[in-house]
Amino acid sequence: MRIVISSGHGLHVRGASGYIDEVDEARRVVDRVAEVLNGAGVTTIVFHDNTSTSQSENLDTIVNFHNRQTRDLDVSVHFNSNGSDAHGTEVLWTSDAGHTLAVDVSDVISIAGHFANRGAKERNDLAFLNNTEETAILIETCFVGNKGDVDNYKVHFNEICNAIAESISGETITGIPPTQPDWPDRPDRPSWRPPENIPVSERPELSEGDEGPHVVDLQTMLPGFGASNIDGDFGPYTDEEVRNYQQSRGLDVDGIVGQQTWTALYENKPPILPPPPPPHALSMRDQEAIIAIANASAISNYHWDDRGVAPTGYTQGMALAFAQTYKKWKAGHPAAIKMAKARKDSDKDALNIYRDEFNILGMENEEDGVDTLRHLYALMLGHGMRESSGRHCEGRDMSADNVQSDTAEAGLFQTSYNAHASSDPEFDDLMEEYADPRNEATCYYNAFAEDVECHDGEWDCYGSGAGYEFQKLCKDCPPIAVETAALTLRNLANHYGPIIRRETELKADADNLFLAVQKYIDEHEPEVA
Ligand SMILES: [Zn+2]
C-alpha cells in the first residue's frame, strides 16, 4: 500500500490560527505520521506546499501533486477553527470509500487525543476531496481556537499521529519511538520552564525600579522578552513588556507584577484570542444575485397592512442584511449566535410573544440554529414595515417627545439606544464594528436607499454621545439597525409597540425569501476547511 499525505494550506497561504497555527501543526502531524508509516514499511509520500501565493493556486498545487503519484490513498491534514467554543475532531469525505475510512479515522483520533468525536462529515465542495483521484479524506484534527482541544493535542501528539497512521494504513504500528517530544519548547523562549523551586506565593511584588534575581526570573518567563535583554533590571522596557503581557492575558494593566501576573506566568497562560472578525462584505457578484432573489420574491409585491408595498430598497436591503448575519452566524459571531438561540419562555422574546403565529405557519423556534435566525428575520421584515414603512432614514416619532440621546428613535426599526443594556455586550460591540470605517462595505447603503425618499429633517439626530451616534449609524448604515433590532427583539421585545400590540405581520413568503438567500449563500461559499 502507498499513501500520499499533505498538509492543508501552504507556507504563504496560511490557514487558521489560534492557540496554535494550523499550517505549522498540520505539517508536524503529516511529518510524524509519515515517519511512523515509513518506519512500519508503508510507503508514505509527504507534500507541503511552499510556493503558492493564492488559495486557488494552493489547491491546484496540492491536488496535482497527489495525482502525479502512484498511490492507493490521498490524505489531507488540517486543523479546524470556529470561535473558542467549537471543539473536537472530524474527518471529511465525499466518496463512499472515503466515508468508511473517515468514520474510522475520526473515531481513533478522538480516542487518542481525548477529543470530542464530531465524526465523519460529507463535504462535496472541497477541491481536495473532489479532484484527487484515489480514495480521499480530509482530517480536521481539532480546533486551534479551543483551549481544551489544544491542550489535549499537545499532550497526546504522538498518540494522535500513531492513531492516524494505523487507521489509514490498516497496519498495527508498534515500536516506532517518538523522535520528537510531544510538544517542543516554544521557539521564542527556549529556556522557559515552569519554576519548580520557588512557589508563586514566595514571589515579591515587582514594578519599575526593582532589580535582582526575581526580576531575572520575570524577564525569563515573559514571552517575547529577548534573551539578550535579560539583565535583572526592571526598567522601561520590562515595564512595557509586562503591560503588553497583562493586556494580552486579560489582566489588570498596571505594570505591577503581583500574584495575579505571577500566577498567569507560572501557568503559561495563553493569550486571549481576539473575537472573530466580521465576515468580509458580500462580493458584488453575491450582492447582485441576492438583490435579484429579493426583487423576484413574492413578498416584494406584498401589500402590507396600512403600509402598502415595500420600497425596493427595503426588501433587497433586508435580504443583504440577512445574508451577512447568516455568514456571521456560520463564523461564530457572538451577536449572530445570540439571535439564533431557541425561543425563550420570556415575555421579552418576540419569538415567544409570536409563538402561535409562528406555529400556524410551521415555523418552529425550539432549537438554536439558522431556522430560528431566519424566522426572526421573517418577523423583522414585517416589523420594519410597521415601524418605518421600510425607510432607513426614518427619524424619531415627531409626535412623541423622545428627544434625549438614549430615547430618540431612529431607522428601520425605530430602536432607541436605551435598548442596548438588554443585549450587553453584543449591541455595543456591533456599534463599534459598524462604526469602523474598514467595515463600511458591509453597510449596503445604496441597496437600502433605492426607491426611498428621505427628507431633510429626518436626518436630524438628537442629544450627544453614544445615543446620538447610534441614531446616526442606523440611518447611515442600515444593517446596524437590523442587527440591533434582531437582538432587541430577542431580549427586550416589549421595546416595540407593534410587537406588544401584535400589529407586526408575519408572512410565510418573508421566510421563503430568506430561505432562498440562505441557499444561495450555502451554494456560493468560498472554500474553507
Ligand atoms: Zn484548513
Short mmCIF file of C-alpha atoms and ligand atoms in Angstrom, two decimals:
data_model
loop_
_atom_site.label_atom_id
_atom_site.label_comp_id
_atom_site.label_asym_id
_atom_site.label_seq_id
_atom_site.Cartn_x
_atom_site.Cartn_y
_atom_site.Cartn_z
CA MET A 1 0.00 0.00 0.00
CA ARG A 2 1.14 3.53 -0.81
CA ILE A 3 -0.20 6.68 0.78
CA VAL A 4 0.21 10.35 -0.13
CA ILE A 5 -0.35 12.72 2.78
CA SER A 6 -0.19 16.51 2.62
CA SER A 7 -0.68 19.42 4.98
CA GLY A 8 -3.54 21.86 4.35
CA HIS A 9 -2.97 25.37 3.03
CA GLY A 10 0.65 26.44 2.49
CA LEU A 11 3.72 28.33 3.60
CA HIS A 12 2.36 31.52 2.02
CA VAL A 13 -1.36 30.70 2.10
CA ARG A 14 -1.98 30.43 5.81
CA GLY A 15 -4.88 28.60 7.41
CA ALA A 16 -6.47 29.18 10.79
CA SER A 17 -4.64 30.45 13.83
CA GLY A 18 -5.48 30.40 17.50
CA TYR A 19 -3.54 28.95 20.41
CA ILE A 20 -1.62 27.14 17.68
CA ASP A 21 -1.14 27.74 13.97
CA GLU A 22 -2.95 25.42 11.55
CA VAL A 23 -0.24 25.23 8.89
CA ASP A 24 2.61 24.69 11.36
CA GLU A 25 0.78 21.92 13.19
CA ALA A 26 -0.62 20.22 10.08
CA ARG A 27 2.99 19.93 8.89
CA ARG A 28 4.12 18.43 12.19
CA VAL A 29 1.33 15.87 12.10
CA VAL A 30 1.95 14.96 8.46
CA ASP A 31 5.69 14.57 9.02
CA ARG A 32 5.24 12.43 12.09
CA VAL A 33 2.53 10.21 10.53
CA ALA A 34 4.77 9.61 7.50
CA GLU A 35 7.73 8.88 9.73
CA VAL A 36 5.73 6.26 11.62
CA LEU A 37 4.30 4.69 8.46
CA ASN A 38 7.57 4.55 6.57
CA GLY A 39 9.15 3.04 9.70
CA ALA A 40 6.48 0.35 9.59
CA GLY A 41 7.13 -0.39 5.93
CA VAL A 42 4.15 1.50 4.45
CA THR A 43 5.44 3.75 1.70
CA THR A 44 4.18 7.22 2.50
CA ILE A 45 4.89 10.30 0.45
CA VAL A 46 4.66 13.73 2.07
CA PHE A 47 3.78 17.04 0.49
CA HIS A 48 3.81 20.60 1.88
CA ASP A 49 3.05 23.48 -0.46
CA ASN A 50 5.86 26.03 -0.10
CA THR A 51 5.33 28.03 -3.28
CA SER A 52 1.71 29.04 -3.89
CA THR A 53 0.57 32.56 -3.17
CA SER A 54 -3.20 32.26 -3.67
CA GLN A 55 -5.85 29.84 -2.47
CA SER A 56 -6.67 28.55 -5.97
CA GLU A 57 -3.00 28.03 -6.80
CA ASN A 58 -2.54 26.29 -3.45
CA LEU A 59 -5.43 23.88 -4.05
CA ASP A 60 -4.27 23.09 -7.58
CA THR A 61 -0.69 22.53 -6.42
CA ILE A 62 -1.71 20.11 -3.69
CA VAL A 63 -4.18 18.19 -5.87
CA ASN A 64 -1.72 17.96 -8.78
CA PHE A 65 1.00 16.63 -6.53
CA HIS A 66 -1.28 13.87 -5.25
CA ASN A 67 -2.48 12.95 -8.74
CA ARG A 68 1.07 12.63 -10.06
CA GLN A 69 1.93 9.87 -7.55
CA THR A 70 1.13 6.18 -7.73
CA ARG A 71 -0.81 5.52 -4.55
CA ASP A 72 -3.92 3.99 -3.01
CA LEU A 73 -4.99 6.77 -0.69
CA ASP A 74 -4.96 10.59 -0.51
CA VAL A 75 -4.94 12.23 2.91
CA SER A 76 -5.03 15.93 3.78
CA VAL A 77 -4.39 17.17 7.32
CA HIS A 78 -5.99 20.36 8.63
CA PHE A 79 -6.97 21.94 11.90
CA ASN A 80 -10.40 23.43 12.41
CA SER A 81 -11.42 26.87 13.65
CA ASN A 82 -14.70 28.40 14.75
CA GLY A 83 -14.57 30.76 17.72
CA SER A 84 -13.42 29.45 21.07
CA ASP A 85 -16.26 27.05 21.94
CA ALA A 86 -16.28 24.68 18.96
CA HIS A 87 -14.14 21.62 19.66
CA GLY A 88 -13.45 18.05 18.67
CA THR A 89 -12.16 16.09 15.74
CA GLU A 90 -13.88 15.43 12.42
CA VAL A 91 -12.95 13.81 9.15
CA LEU A 92 -14.40 14.98 5.84
CA TRP A 93 -15.24 12.75 2.88
CA THR A 94 -17.08 12.81 -0.44
CA SER A 95 -16.85 9.22 -1.82
CA ASP A 96 -18.31 6.07 -0.23
CA ALA A 97 -14.85 4.59 0.29
CA GLY A 98 -13.78 7.87 1.87
CA HIS A 99 -16.84 7.75 4.12
CA THR A 100 -16.00 4.32 5.54
CA LEU A 101 -12.43 5.36 6.25
CA ALA A 102 -13.45 8.76 7.66
CA VAL A 103 -15.66 7.13 10.31
CA ASP A 104 -12.77 5.00 11.50
CA VAL A 105 -10.15 7.76 11.45
CA SER A 106 -12.37 10.19 13.35
CA ASP A 107 -13.04 7.51 15.97
CA VAL A 108 -9.42 6.73 16.65
CA ILE A 109 -8.19 10.33 16.66
CA SER A 110 -10.88 11.29 19.14
CA ILE A 111 -9.83 8.43 21.41
CA ALA A 112 -6.09 9.07 21.10
CA GLY A 113 -6.43 12.82 21.55
CA HIS A 114 -9.22 12.75 24.16
CA PHE A 115 -11.23 14.94 21.75
CA ALA A 116 -14.99 15.01 21.23
CA ASN A 117 -15.76 12.86 18.19
CA ARG A 118 -17.63 15.01 15.67
CA GLY A 119 -17.39 12.08 13.28
CA ALA A 120 -17.33 11.72 9.52
CA LYS A 121 -18.83 14.61 7.57
CA GLU A 122 -19.80 14.66 3.92
CA ARG A 123 -18.45 17.67 2.03
CA ASN A 124 -18.97 17.99 -1.70
CA ASP A 125 -17.47 21.45 -2.08
CA LEU A 126 -13.79 20.88 -1.34
CA ALA A 127 -11.23 20.80 -4.13
CA PHE A 128 -9.03 18.28 -2.37
CA LEU A 129 -11.82 15.72 -1.97
CA ASN A 130 -13.39 16.39 -5.37
CA ASN A 131 -10.26 16.44 -7.51
CA THR A 132 -7.91 13.85 -6.08
CA GLU A 133 -8.37 10.62 -7.98
CA GLU A 134 -7.90 7.98 -5.27
CA THR A 135 -9.94 7.45 -2.10
CA ALA A 136 -9.53 10.68 -0.15
CA ILE A 137 -10.17 12.01 3.34
CA LEU A 138 -9.52 15.40 4.92
CA ILE A 139 -8.70 15.28 8.63
CA GLU A 140 -9.71 18.24 10.82
CA THR A 141 -7.54 17.21 13.76
CA CYS A 142 -9.02 19.56 16.37
CA PHE A 143 -9.87 23.26 16.82
CA VAL A 144 -6.99 25.76 17.08
CA GLY A 145 -9.15 28.28 18.98
CA ASN A 146 -10.30 25.88 21.69
CA LYS A 147 -8.08 25.73 24.76
CA GLY A 148 -9.13 22.21 25.77
CA ASP A 149 -8.51 20.82 22.29
CA VAL A 150 -5.11 22.46 22.02
CA ASP A 151 -4.05 21.25 25.48
CA ASN A 152 -5.05 17.69 24.57
CA TYR A 153 -3.34 17.95 21.21
CA LYS A 154 -0.07 18.99 22.82
CA VAL A 155 -0.16 16.25 25.44
CA HIS A 156 -1.26 13.47 23.07
CA PHE A 157 0.57 14.48 19.90
CA ASN A 158 2.38 11.19 19.38
CA GLU A 159 -0.67 9.07 20.21
CA ILE A 160 -2.74 11.07 17.71
CA CYS A 161 -0.16 10.58 14.97
CA ASN A 162 0.06 6.84 15.70
CA ALA A 163 -3.73 6.58 15.56
CA ILE A 164 -3.85 8.31 12.18
CA ALA A 165 -1.04 6.10 10.86
CA GLU A 166 -2.74 2.90 12.00
CA SER A 167 -6.21 3.79 10.80
CA ILE A 168 -5.25 4.99 7.32
CA SER A 169 -2.89 2.08 6.64
CA GLY A 170 -4.77 -0.70 8.42
CA GLU A 171 -1.43 -1.77 9.92
CA THR A 172 -0.69 -2.24 13.57
CA ILE A 173 2.12 0.10 14.43
CA THR A 174 4.49 -0.95 17.18
CA GLY A 175 7.96 0.02 18.21
CA ILE A 176 8.29 3.31 16.33
CA PRO A 177 9.82 5.51 19.01
CA PRO A 178 8.82 9.17 19.08
CA THR A 179 11.62 11.21 17.58
CA GLN A 180 10.33 14.49 18.91
CA PRO A 181 8.84 15.41 22.26
CA ASP A 182 5.06 15.55 22.42
CA TRP A 183 5.31 19.29 22.49
CA PRO A 184 8.59 21.10 21.88
CA ASP A 185 9.76 24.16 23.74
CA ARG A 186 8.41 27.42 22.49
CA PRO A 187 10.83 28.69 19.86
CA ASP A 188 10.71 32.21 21.24
CA ARG A 189 11.52 31.04 24.76
CA PRO A 190 13.80 28.01 24.54
CA SER A 191 14.91 28.24 28.14
CA TRP A 192 11.47 28.59 29.70
CA ARG A 193 10.44 26.08 32.32
CA PRO A 194 7.75 26.39 34.95
CA PRO A 195 9.77 27.36 38.03
CA GLU A 196 9.92 24.40 40.38
CA ASN A 197 11.86 25.69 43.36
CA ILE A 198 10.05 28.96 44.10
CA PRO A 199 6.27 28.84 44.60
CA VAL A 200 4.18 31.77 43.37
CA SER A 201 3.36 32.74 46.93
CA GLU A 202 7.03 33.48 47.62
CA ARG A 203 7.38 35.91 44.72
CA PRO A 204 7.57 39.57 45.73
CA GLU A 205 5.56 42.29 44.06
CA LEU A 206 7.74 43.86 41.37
CA SER A 207 7.47 47.09 39.42
CA GLU A 208 9.69 49.55 37.58
CA GLY A 209 12.85 50.35 39.58
CA ASP A 210 13.19 46.89 41.16
CA GLU A 211 16.17 44.68 40.43
CA GLY A 212 17.60 41.30 41.35
CA PRO A 213 17.12 37.58 40.76
CA HIS A 214 13.30 37.74 40.85
CA VAL A 215 13.44 40.28 38.02
CA VAL A 216 15.68 37.90 36.08
CA ASP A 217 13.08 35.16 36.51
CA LEU A 218 10.31 37.52 35.46
CA GLN A 219 12.18 38.55 32.32
CA THR A 220 12.92 34.91 31.52
CA MET A 221 9.26 33.98 31.84
CA LEU A 222 7.81 36.87 29.83
CA PRO A 223 7.02 35.58 26.34
CA GLY A 224 8.79 37.51 23.64
CA PHE A 225 11.27 39.06 26.07
CA GLY A 226 14.51 38.72 24.10
CA ALA A 227 17.16 36.62 25.87
CA SER A 228 19.77 39.32 25.31
CA ASN A 229 17.64 41.81 27.24
CA ILE A 230 17.58 39.76 30.45
CA ASP A 231 19.52 41.90 32.91
CA GLY A 232 17.66 41.70 36.23
CA ASP A 233 16.83 45.38 35.98
CA PHE A 234 13.11 46.31 35.87
CA GLY A 235 13.40 49.31 33.54
CA PRO A 236 11.06 50.93 31.00
CA TYR A 237 11.44 48.04 28.52
CA THR A 238 10.45 45.47 31.15
CA ASP A 239 7.57 47.72 32.20
CA GLU A 240 6.32 47.84 28.61
CA GLU A 241 6.62 44.07 28.20
CA VAL A 242 4.79 43.46 31.48
CA ARG A 243 1.95 45.75 30.37
CA ASN A 244 1.74 44.05 26.98
CA TYR A 245 1.60 40.71 28.72
CA GLN A 246 -1.10 41.84 31.15
CA GLN A 247 -3.15 43.25 28.30
CA SER A 248 -2.86 40.09 26.20
CA ARG A 249 -3.87 37.86 29.11
CA GLY A 250 -6.85 39.93 30.22
CA LEU A 251 -5.20 41.03 33.50
CA ASP A 252 -5.25 44.49 35.07
CA VAL A 253 -2.79 46.54 33.05
CA ASP A 254 -0.74 48.38 35.68
CA GLY A 255 2.86 47.31 35.15
CA ILE A 256 2.88 45.82 38.65
CA VAL A 257 3.80 42.16 38.84
CA GLY A 258 1.74 40.85 41.77
CA GLN A 259 0.24 37.44 42.50
CA GLN A 260 -2.18 37.67 39.55
CA THR A 261 0.56 38.26 36.98
CA TRP A 262 2.96 35.78 38.58
CA THR A 263 0.24 33.12 38.56
CA ALA A 264 -0.54 33.71 34.88
CA LEU A 265 3.17 33.39 34.06
CA TYR A 266 3.53 30.20 36.08
CA GLU A 267 0.51 28.69 34.37
CA ASN A 268 1.87 29.68 30.96
CA LYS A 269 -1.50 31.30 30.36
CA PRO A 270 -2.19 31.63 26.63
CA PRO A 271 -3.14 34.96 25.07
CA ILE A 272 -6.79 35.88 24.78
CA LEU A 273 -7.99 35.38 21.24
CA PRO A 274 -9.46 38.40 19.54
CA PRO A 275 -13.12 37.90 18.65
CA PRO A 276 -13.58 36.53 15.15
CA PRO A 277 -13.56 39.43 12.68
CA PRO A 278 -16.83 40.28 10.98
CA PRO A 279 -17.04 38.37 7.71
CA HIS A 280 -15.99 40.29 4.66
CA ALA A 281 -18.74 42.16 2.89
CA LEU A 282 -20.64 40.20 0.29
CA SER A 283 -18.90 40.32 -3.07
CA MET A 284 -20.50 42.36 -5.83
CA ARG A 285 -21.49 39.11 -7.54
CA ASP A 286 -23.22 37.90 -4.38
CA GLN A 287 -24.90 41.26 -3.78
CA GLU A 288 -26.32 41.32 -7.30
CA ALA A 289 -27.55 37.75 -7.03
CA ILE A 290 -29.23 38.35 -3.65
CA ILE A 291 -30.83 41.58 -4.86
CA ALA A 292 -32.23 39.64 -7.82
CA ILE A 293 -33.60 36.98 -5.47
CA ALA A 294 -35.25 39.70 -3.35
CA ASN A 295 -36.84 41.51 -6.25
CA ALA A 296 -38.20 38.30 -7.74
CA SER A 297 -39.69 37.18 -4.41
CA ALA A 298 -43.43 37.10 -3.78
CA ILE A 299 -43.02 39.18 -0.62
CA SER A 300 -41.54 42.09 -2.60
CA ASN A 301 -45.00 42.73 -4.09
CA TYR A 302 -46.95 42.11 -0.93
CA HIS A 303 -49.32 44.83 0.24
CA TRP A 304 -48.52 45.27 3.95
CA ASP A 305 -51.45 46.34 6.14
CA ASP A 306 -51.67 50.14 6.37
CA ARG A 307 -48.24 50.45 4.72
CA GLY A 308 -48.57 49.16 1.17
CA VAL A 309 -45.83 47.64 -0.94
CA ALA A 310 -42.32 47.98 0.49
CA PRO A 311 -39.80 50.25 -1.24
CA THR A 312 -37.40 48.28 -3.43
CA GLY A 313 -34.55 49.28 -1.14
CA TYR A 314 -36.16 47.72 1.90
CA THR A 315 -36.74 44.19 0.61
CA GLN A 316 -33.39 43.95 -1.13
CA GLY A 317 -31.55 45.60 1.76
CA MET A 318 -33.08 43.17 4.24
CA ALA A 319 -32.08 40.27 2.01
CA LEU A 320 -28.45 41.50 2.02
CA ALA A 321 -28.56 42.10 5.78
CA PHE A 322 -29.82 38.57 6.37
CA ALA A 323 -27.09 37.13 4.11
CA GLN A 324 -24.48 38.99 6.13
CA THR A 325 -25.89 37.94 9.50
CA TYR A 326 -26.11 34.35 8.29
CA LYS A 327 -22.45 34.40 7.29
CA LYS A 328 -21.60 35.82 10.70
CA TRP A 329 -23.59 33.07 12.38
CA LYS A 330 -21.68 30.46 10.43
CA ALA A 331 -18.43 32.11 11.51
CA GLY A 332 -19.42 32.04 15.20
CA HIS A 333 -20.01 35.78 15.54
CA PRO A 334 -21.30 36.31 19.11
CA ALA A 335 -24.22 38.61 18.21
CA ALA A 336 -25.47 36.30 15.44
CA ILE A 337 -25.20 33.32 17.77
CA LYS A 338 -27.41 35.12 20.31
CA MET A 339 -30.01 36.00 17.65
CA ALA A 340 -30.22 32.34 16.59
CA LYS A 341 -30.89 30.95 20.09
CA ALA A 342 -34.00 28.85 20.63
CA ARG A 343 -37.21 30.56 21.81
CA LYS A 344 -37.07 31.66 25.43
CA ASP A 345 -40.02 31.42 27.81
CA SER A 346 -40.00 35.15 28.23
CA ASP A 347 -42.39 37.97 27.56
CA LYS A 348 -39.38 39.88 26.25
CA ASP A 349 -38.64 37.44 23.42
CA ALA A 350 -40.58 38.21 20.24
CA LEU A 351 -40.28 34.56 19.18
CA ASN A 352 -42.23 33.68 22.34
CA ILE A 353 -44.74 36.53 22.01
CA TYR A 354 -45.41 35.45 18.40
CA ARG A 355 -45.25 31.73 19.19
CA ASP A 356 -48.79 30.99 17.95
CA GLU A 357 -48.29 32.91 14.72
CA PHE A 358 -45.05 31.03 14.07
CA ASN A 359 -46.63 27.66 14.84
CA ILE A 360 -49.54 28.25 12.45
CA LEU A 361 -47.00 28.70 9.65
CA GLY A 362 -44.96 25.67 10.74
CA MET A 363 -42.02 27.87 11.74
CA GLU A 364 -40.75 26.33 14.97
CA ASN A 365 -38.11 28.08 17.04
CA GLU A 366 -37.35 25.44 19.64
CA GLU A 367 -33.73 24.87 18.62
CA ASP A 368 -30.65 27.05 18.26
CA GLY A 369 -29.72 27.49 14.64
CA VAL A 370 -30.29 29.01 11.26
CA ASP A 371 -34.02 28.18 11.14
CA THR A 372 -34.63 30.24 14.24
CA LEU A 373 -32.43 33.03 12.90
CA ARG A 374 -34.29 33.05 9.60
CA HIS A 375 -37.71 33.05 11.28
CA LEU A 376 -36.62 36.05 13.34
CA TYR A 377 -35.72 37.89 10.14
CA ALA A 378 -39.08 36.92 8.62
CA LEU A 379 -40.78 38.60 11.57
CA MET A 380 -38.46 41.58 11.21
CA LEU A 381 -39.43 42.10 7.58
CA GLY A 382 -42.98 42.82 8.70
CA HIS A 383 -41.77 44.68 11.77
CA GLY A 384 -39.67 47.16 9.80
CA MET A 385 -42.64 47.92 7.55
CA ARG A 386 -44.73 48.64 10.62
CA GLU A 387 -42.10 50.81 12.30
CA SER A 388 -40.72 52.82 9.38
CA SER A 389 -42.50 51.71 6.19
CA GLY A 390 -39.11 50.26 5.25
CA ARG A 391 -37.34 53.63 5.26
CA HIS A 392 -33.77 53.57 6.61
CA CYS A 393 -33.72 57.36 7.13
CA GLU A 394 -36.85 57.42 9.30
CA GLY A 395 -36.21 59.76 12.23
CA ARG A 396 -37.77 59.91 15.64
CA ASP A 397 -41.53 59.92 16.11
CA MET A 398 -42.25 63.67 15.92
CA SER A 399 -45.50 63.25 17.82
CA ALA A 400 -43.64 61.90 20.86
CA ASP A 401 -41.18 63.85 22.97
CA ASN A 402 -38.34 61.34 22.87
CA VAL A 403 -35.57 63.81 22.16
CA GLN A 404 -32.89 62.53 24.55
CA SER A 405 -29.79 60.74 23.20
CA ASP A 406 -30.99 57.45 24.61
CA THR A 407 -34.70 57.62 23.85
CA ALA A 408 -34.83 59.19 20.37
CA GLU A 409 -35.80 56.51 17.89
CA ALA A 410 -34.10 56.07 14.58
CA GLY A 411 -34.03 53.98 11.44
CA LEU A 412 -35.83 50.98 10.04
CA PHE A 413 -36.97 49.56 13.36
CA GLN A 414 -37.24 52.75 15.39
CA THR A 415 -34.94 51.36 18.04
CA SER A 416 -33.57 53.79 20.61
CA TYR A 417 -30.18 53.43 22.22
CA ASN A 418 -31.57 52.68 25.69
CA ALA A 419 -32.26 49.15 24.40
CA HIS A 420 -28.51 48.47 24.40
CA ALA A 421 -28.27 47.35 28.03
CA SER A 422 -30.58 44.39 27.37
CA SER A 423 -28.07 42.96 24.86
CA ASP A 424 -24.80 43.64 26.59
CA PRO A 425 -22.12 43.46 25.20
CA GLU A 426 -23.25 42.42 21.71
CA PHE A 427 -25.25 45.60 21.00
CA ASP A 428 -22.35 47.95 21.70
CA ASP A 429 -19.89 45.59 20.01
CA LEU A 430 -22.00 45.79 16.85
CA MET A 431 -21.91 49.58 17.04
CA GLU A 432 -18.16 49.51 17.26
CA GLU A 433 -18.00 47.08 14.35
CA TYR A 434 -20.21 49.13 12.02
CA ALA A 435 -18.64 52.44 13.05
CA ASP A 436 -15.25 51.12 11.96
CA PRO A 437 -14.53 52.64 8.52
CA ARG A 438 -12.92 49.35 7.47
CA ASN A 439 -16.38 47.78 7.58
CA GLU A 440 -18.12 50.43 5.51
CA ALA A 441 -18.62 47.94 2.68
CA THR A 442 -20.97 46.00 4.96
CA CYS A 443 -23.48 48.90 5.06
CA TYR A 444 -25.02 48.31 1.58
CA TYR A 445 -26.27 51.85 1.71
CA ASN A 446 -27.18 52.19 -1.96
CA ALA A 447 -29.18 48.99 -1.91
CA PHE A 448 -31.21 50.12 1.13
CA ALA A 449 -31.73 53.60 -0.31
CA GLU A 450 -33.20 52.58 -3.66
CA ASP A 451 -36.71 53.94 -4.15
CA VAL A 452 -36.71 55.54 -0.66
CA GLU A 453 -37.33 59.28 -0.43
CA CYS A 454 -35.74 61.00 2.53
CA HIS A 455 -36.49 64.50 3.79
CA ASP A 456 -34.07 66.99 5.32
CA GLY A 457 -35.44 66.97 8.85
CA GLU A 458 -35.37 63.21 9.07
CA TRP A 459 -31.60 63.16 9.14
CA ASP A 460 -31.50 65.12 12.39
CA CYS A 461 -30.21 63.19 15.36
CA TYR A 462 -30.76 64.15 18.96
CA GLY A 463 -28.64 64.51 22.07
CA SER A 464 -24.98 63.53 22.15
CA GLY A 465 -22.62 60.65 22.86
CA ALA A 466 -23.40 57.01 22.15
CA GLY A 467 -27.14 57.60 21.78
CA TYR A 468 -26.53 60.24 19.13
CA GLU A 469 -24.02 58.02 17.34
CA PHE A 470 -26.49 55.16 17.34
CA GLN A 471 -29.21 57.23 15.66
CA LYS A 472 -26.79 58.44 13.03
CA LEU A 473 -25.35 54.99 12.37
CA CYS A 474 -28.82 53.44 11.99
CA LYS A 475 -29.60 55.86 9.17
CA ASP A 476 -26.17 55.82 7.51
CA CYS A 477 -25.51 52.09 7.79
CA PRO A 478 -28.84 50.23 7.91
CA PRO A 479 -27.50 46.75 8.82
CA ILE A 480 -26.65 48.05 12.31
CA ALA A 481 -30.34 48.94 12.68
CA VAL A 482 -31.24 45.44 11.51
CA GLU A 483 -28.87 43.54 13.78
CA THR A 484 -29.52 45.60 16.90
CA ALA A 485 -33.26 45.18 16.30
CA ALA A 486 -32.71 41.42 15.98
CA LEU A 487 -31.02 41.38 19.40
CA THR A 488 -33.61 43.69 20.93
CA LEU A 489 -36.46 41.53 19.63
CA ARG A 490 -34.90 38.56 21.43
CA ASN A 491 -34.10 40.34 24.68
CA LEU A 492 -36.41 43.33 25.01
CA ALA A 493 -39.25 42.85 22.53
CA ASN A 494 -41.52 45.00 24.69
CA HIS A 495 -39.40 47.91 23.46
CA TYR A 496 -41.56 47.83 20.33
CA GLY A 497 -45.24 48.86 20.41
CA PRO A 498 -46.23 46.93 17.24
CA ILE A 499 -44.94 43.69 18.78
CA ILE A 500 -46.86 44.13 22.02
CA ARG A 501 -49.99 45.13 20.08
CA ARG A 502 -49.44 42.23 17.60
CA GLU A 503 -49.54 44.67 14.68
CA THR A 504 -46.38 43.26 13.08
CA GLU A 505 -47.28 40.90 10.24
CA LEU A 506 -45.55 37.53 9.98
CA LYS A 507 -45.65 36.11 6.45
CA ALA A 508 -44.55 32.73 5.11
CA ASP A 509 -43.36 34.49 1.95
CA ALA A 510 -40.92 36.51 4.05
CA ASP A 511 -39.42 33.25 5.29
CA ASN A 512 -39.32 31.95 1.72
CA LEU A 513 -37.28 34.95 0.64
CA PHE A 514 -34.69 34.45 3.38
CA LEU A 515 -34.60 30.71 2.74
CA ALA A 516 -33.69 31.40 -0.89
CA VAL A 517 -30.92 33.73 0.30
CA GLN A 518 -29.69 31.11 2.76
CA LYS A 519 -29.47 28.52 -0.02
CA TYR A 520 -27.62 30.93 -2.24
CA ILE A 521 -25.02 31.59 0.47
CA ASP A 522 -24.60 27.87 1.16
CA GLU A 523 -24.01 27.15 -2.50
CA HIS A 524 -21.60 30.01 -3.11
CA GLU A 525 -19.41 29.88 -0.08
CA PRO A 526 -15.71 30.39 -0.50
CA GLU A 527 -13.89 27.17 0.25
CA VAL A 528 -12.88 26.75 3.89
CA ALA A 529 -11.50 23.63 5.50
ZN ZN B 1 -7.71 24.16 6.94
#
